[in-house]
Amino acid sequence: MEGEPESSTTGQVVLPTRRRRYGRVVIEIRDRRTEALVARSPEAVAYSTLAGFKRTARTLRWVDGAVELVPYIDILGRRGAQLQLGPNDGVAPLVLVDDGESAAGEPALPTEVVRSGEPSDSPSIVVLGGGPTNEVPDAYLDALHGCLLVIQDSHLDWWSDADRQQLEITYSFGDAPEVPVTRRTKDKLIARIHRNRKTLRAASDHVRLARADVIALLNVVGDKMRLGPPPDLRS
């Protein structure tokens, strides 16, 4: 991420999806080694299309020890208020969102209450995003985001047989081995896709590569949680 300091923490944007034009966005700061949550911002409105999420993700940066993000940028370039989060700001225990104020003049939506930090009481697949994406081809990112959005619904019944409530998916790009990594916590399984930037630059079909990465991750998750083969990925 742009401006990210050499420290024990890392910042990321979380983009929960909605079945309508508006989504939600929060900033999270996590421990780089354990991935434990250090701080989380209040929710704000995001433009819930792939292009909208990409516009938002590109504004994520470290400035003077804090993470900054513009959560809402519409197709005309109109921007909502900026979010900022520092490592010492804590995890917001209760978030009230007034969409009318946050969405740059868009029509108001019903207020939502989100209790941050509490485990879900039903099975869920959550895609947290990842990075850094500076050198990642748009074709790969678009295909990756598309596949991950699909499995949040299409693979939920499959995941519901696991002994953890939440499957949390992230992705990263760097020099580490190109294998999916999983880790169990008390109430979720954390799974990460990793792709080397050199492989991405050399690839001739980024769409096929992104789809293969998601399928590989699902197979590892299925083996880890003894769920059996995952359903076919339809996208």
PDB file of N, CA and C in Angstrom, residues 77-113:
ATOM      1  N   GLY A  77     -17.098  10.661 -10.669  1.00  0.00           N
ATOM      2  CA  GLY A  77     -15.947  11.115  -9.901  1.00  0.00           C
ATOM      3  C   GLY A  77     -16.284  11.871  -8.639  1.00  0.00           C
ATOM      4  N   ARG A  78     -17.587  11.978  -8.303  1.00  0.00           N
ATOM      5  CA  ARG A  78     -17.972  12.665  -7.063  1.00  0.00           C
ATOM      6  C   ARG A  78     -17.552  11.836  -5.862  1.00  0.00           C
ATOM      7  N   ARG A  79     -16.998  12.492  -4.836  1.00  0.00           N
ATOM      8  CA  ARG A  79     -16.418  11.792  -3.705  1.00  0.00           C
ATOM      9  C   ARG A  79     -17.174  12.096  -2.413  1.00  0.00           C
ATOM     10  N   GLY A  80     -17.264  11.074  -1.553  1.00  0.00           N
ATOM     11  CA  GLY A  80     -17.793  11.263  -0.217  1.00  0.00           C
ATOM     12  C   GLY A  80     -16.682  11.681   0.724  1.00  0.00           C
ATOM     13  N   ALA A  81     -17.015  11.750   2.005  1.00  0.00           N
ATOM     14  CA  ALA A  81     -16.041  12.153   3.012  1.00  0.00           C
ATOM     15  C   ALA A  81     -14.934  11.106   3.151  1.00  0.00           C
ATOM     16  N   GLN A  82     -13.746  11.550   3.533  1.00  0.00           N
ATOM     17  CA  GLN A  82     -12.599  10.654   3.681  1.00  0.00           C
ATOM     18  C   GLN A  82     -12.621   9.970   5.043  1.00  0.00           C
ATOM     19  N   LEU A  83     -12.278   8.676   5.059  1.00  0.00           N
ATOM     20  CA  LEU A  83     -12.103   7.929   6.301  1.00  0.00           C
ATOM     21  C   LEU A  83     -10.632   7.946   6.693  1.00  0.00           C
ATOM     22  N   GLN A  84     -10.367   7.979   8.005  1.00  0.00           N
ATOM     23  CA  GLN A  84      -8.994   7.898   8.498  1.00  0.00           C
ATOM     24  C   GLN A  84      -8.971   7.033   9.748  1.00  0.00           C
ATOM     25  N   LEU A  85      -7.950   6.180   9.864  1.00  0.00           N
ATOM     26  CA  LEU A  85      -7.848   5.265  10.997  1.00  0.00           C
ATOM     27  C   LEU A  85      -6.389   5.092  11.394  1.00  0.00           C
ATOM     28  N   GLY A  86      -6.102   5.231  12.694  1.00  0.00           N
ATOM     29  CA  GLY A  86      -4.771   5.003  13.221  1.00  0.00           C
ATOM     30  C   GLY A  86      -4.727   3.745  14.065  1.00  0.00           C
ATOM     31  N   PRO A  87      -3.525   3.184  14.306  1.00  0.00           N
ATOM     32  CA  PRO A  87      -3.403   1.942  15.083  1.00  0.00           C
ATOM     33  C   PRO A  87      -3.955   2.046  16.502  1.00  0.00           C
ATOM     34  N   ASN A  88      -4.026   3.250  17.057  1.00  0.00           N
ATOM     35  CA  ASN A  88      -4.487   3.423  18.433  1.00  0.00           C
ATOM     36  C   ASN A  88      -5.949   3.844  18.528  1.00  0.00           C
ATOM     37  N   ASP A  89      -6.679   3.815  17.406  1.00  0.00           N
ATOM     38  CA  ASP A  89      -8.070   4.274  17.403  1.00  0.00           C
ATOM     39  C   ASP A  89      -9.050   3.227  17.901  1.00  0.00           C
ATOM     40  N   GLY A  90      -8.612   1.984  18.060  1.00  0.00           N
ATOM     41  CA  GLY A  90      -9.464   0.944  18.613  1.00  0.00           C
ATOM     42  C   GLY A  90     -10.422   0.343  17.601  1.00  0.00           C
ATOM     43  N   VAL A  91     -11.119  -0.713  18.026  1.00  0.00           N
ATOM     44  CA  VAL A  91     -12.115  -1.388  17.188  1.00  0.00           C
ATOM     45  C   VAL A  91     -13.486  -0.842  17.548  1.00  0.00           C
ATOM     46  N   ALA A  92     -14.157  -0.241  16.582  1.00  0.00           N
ATOM     47  CA  ALA A  92     -15.463   0.357  16.846  1.00  0.00           C
ATOM     48  C   ALA A  92     -16.458  -0.713  17.297  1.00  0.00           C
ATOM     49  N   PRO A  93     -17.001  -0.647  18.535  1.00  0.00           N
ATOM     50  CA  PRO A  93     -17.903  -1.685  19.021  1.00  0.00           C
ATOM     51  C   PRO A  93     -19.319  -1.556  18.475  1.00  0.00           C
ATOM     52  N   LEU A  94     -19.722  -0.353  18.063  1.00  0.00           N
ATOM     53  CA  LEU A  94     -21.066  -0.132  17.558  1.00  0.00           C
ATOM     54  C   LEU A  94     -20.992   0.936  16.490  1.00  0.00           C
ATOM     55  N   VAL A  95     -21.530   0.619  15.295  1.00  0.00           N
ATOM     56  CA  VAL A  95     -21.440   1.541  14.170  1.00  0.00           C
ATOM     57  C   VAL A  95     -22.837   1.867  13.681  1.00  0.00           C
ATOM     58  N   LEU A  96     -23.164   3.161  13.611  1.00  0.00           N
ATOM     59  CA  LEU A  96     -24.426   3.618  13.028  1.00  0.00           C
ATOM     60  C   LEU A  96     -24.094   4.348  11.734  1.00  0.00           C
ATOM     61  N   VAL A  97     -24.709   3.962  10.639  1.00  0.00           N
ATOM     62  CA  VAL A  97     -24.415   4.559   9.343  1.00  0.00           C
ATOM     63  C   VAL A  97     -25.602   5.361   8.857  1.00  0.00           C
ATOM     64  N   ASP A  98     -25.399   6.648   8.581  1.00  0.00           N
ATOM     65  CA  ASP A  98     -26.414   7.480   7.941  1.00  0.00           C
ATOM     66  C   ASP A  98     -26.018   7.626   6.491  1.00  0.00           C
ATOM     67  N   ASP A  99     -26.629   6.806   5.618  1.00  0.00           N
ATOM     68  CA  ASP A  99     -26.219   6.774   4.222  1.00  0.00           C
ATOM     69  C   ASP A  99     -26.417   8.108   3.527  1.00  0.00           C
ATOM     70  N   GLY A 100     -27.452   8.857   3.947  1.00  0.00           N
ATOM     71  CA  GLY A 100     -27.722  10.125   3.298  1.00  0.00           C
ATOM     72  C   GLY A 100     -26.585  11.106   3.455  1.00  0.00           C
ATOM     73  N   GLU A 101     -25.911  11.100   4.613  1.00  0.00           N
ATOM     74  CA  GLU A 101     -24.813  12.021   4.837  1.00  0.00           C
ATOM     75  C   GLU A 101     -23.526  11.528   4.199  1.00  0.00           C
ATOM     76  N   SER A 102     -23.361  10.200   4.118  1.00  0.00           N
ATOM     77  CA  SER A 102     -22.082   9.647   3.684  1.00  0.00           C
ATOM     78  C   SER A 102     -21.963   9.492   2.177  1.00  0.00           C
ATOM     79  N   ALA A 103     -23.056   9.516   1.463  1.00  0.00           N
ATOM     80  CA  ALA A 103     -23.023   9.108   0.056  1.00  0.00           C
ATOM     81  C   ALA A 103     -23.011  10.258  -0.931  1.00  0.00           C
ATOM     82  N   ALA A 104     -22.403  11.379  -0.538  1.00  0.00           N
ATOM     83  CA  ALA A 104     -22.190  12.482  -1.471  1.00  0.00           C
ATOM     84  C   ALA A 104     -23.480  12.920  -2.157  1.00  0.00           C
ATOM     85  N   GLY A 105     -24.546  13.082  -1.371  1.00  0.00           N
ATOM     86  CA  GLY A 105     -25.791  13.584  -1.912  1.00  0.00           C
ATOM     87  C   GLY A 105     -26.696  12.555  -2.517  1.00  0.00           C
ATOM     88  N   GLU A 106     -26.339  11.270  -2.463  1.00  0.00           N
ATOM     89  CA  GLU A 106     -27.217  10.224  -2.986  1.00  0.00           C
ATOM     90  C   GLU A 106     -28.412  10.042  -2.057  1.00  0.00           C
ATOM     91  N   PRO A 107     -29.520   9.472  -2.523  1.00  0.00           N
ATOM     92  CA  PRO A 107     -30.697   9.275  -1.674  1.00  0.00           C
ATOM     93  C   PRO A 107     -30.377   8.483  -0.419  1.00  0.00           C
ATOM     94  N   ALA A 108     -31.025   8.855   0.681  1.00  0.00           N
ATOM     95  CA  ALA A 108     -30.773   8.181   1.955  1.00  0.00           C
ATOM     96  C   ALA A 108     -31.282   6.752   1.918  1.00  0.00           C
ATOM     97  N   LEU A 109     -30.574   5.854   2.599  1.00  0.00           N
ATOM     98  CA  LEU A 109     -30.965   4.462   2.741  1.00  0.00           C
ATOM     99  C   LEU A 109     -31.227   4.192   4.206  1.00  0.00           C
ATOM    100  N   PRO A 110     -31.880   3.077   4.556  1.00  0.00           N
ATOM    101  CA  PRO A 110     -32.147   2.793   5.963  1.00  0.00           C
ATOM    102  C   PRO A 110     -30.862   2.718   6.779  1.00  0.00           C
ATOM    103  N   THR A 111     -30.897   3.237   7.999  1.00  0.00           N
ATOM    104  CA  THR A 111     -29.760   3.154   8.899  1.00  0.00           C
ATOM    105  C   THR A 111     -29.523   1.703   9.287  1.00  0.00           C
ATOM    106  N   GLU A 112     -28.244   1.315   9.337  1.00  0.00           N
ATOM    107  CA  GLU A 112     -27.886  -0.043   9.716  1.00  0.00           C
ATOM    108  C   GLU A 112     -27.061  -0.015  10.987  1.00  0.00           C
ATOM    109  N   VAL A 113     -27.242  -1.027  11.832  1.00  0.00           N
ATOM    110  CA  VAL A 113     -26.459  -1.181  13.037  1.00  0.00           C
ATOM    111  C   VAL A 113     -25.571  -2.403  12.874  1.00  0.00           C
TER     112      VAL A 113
END
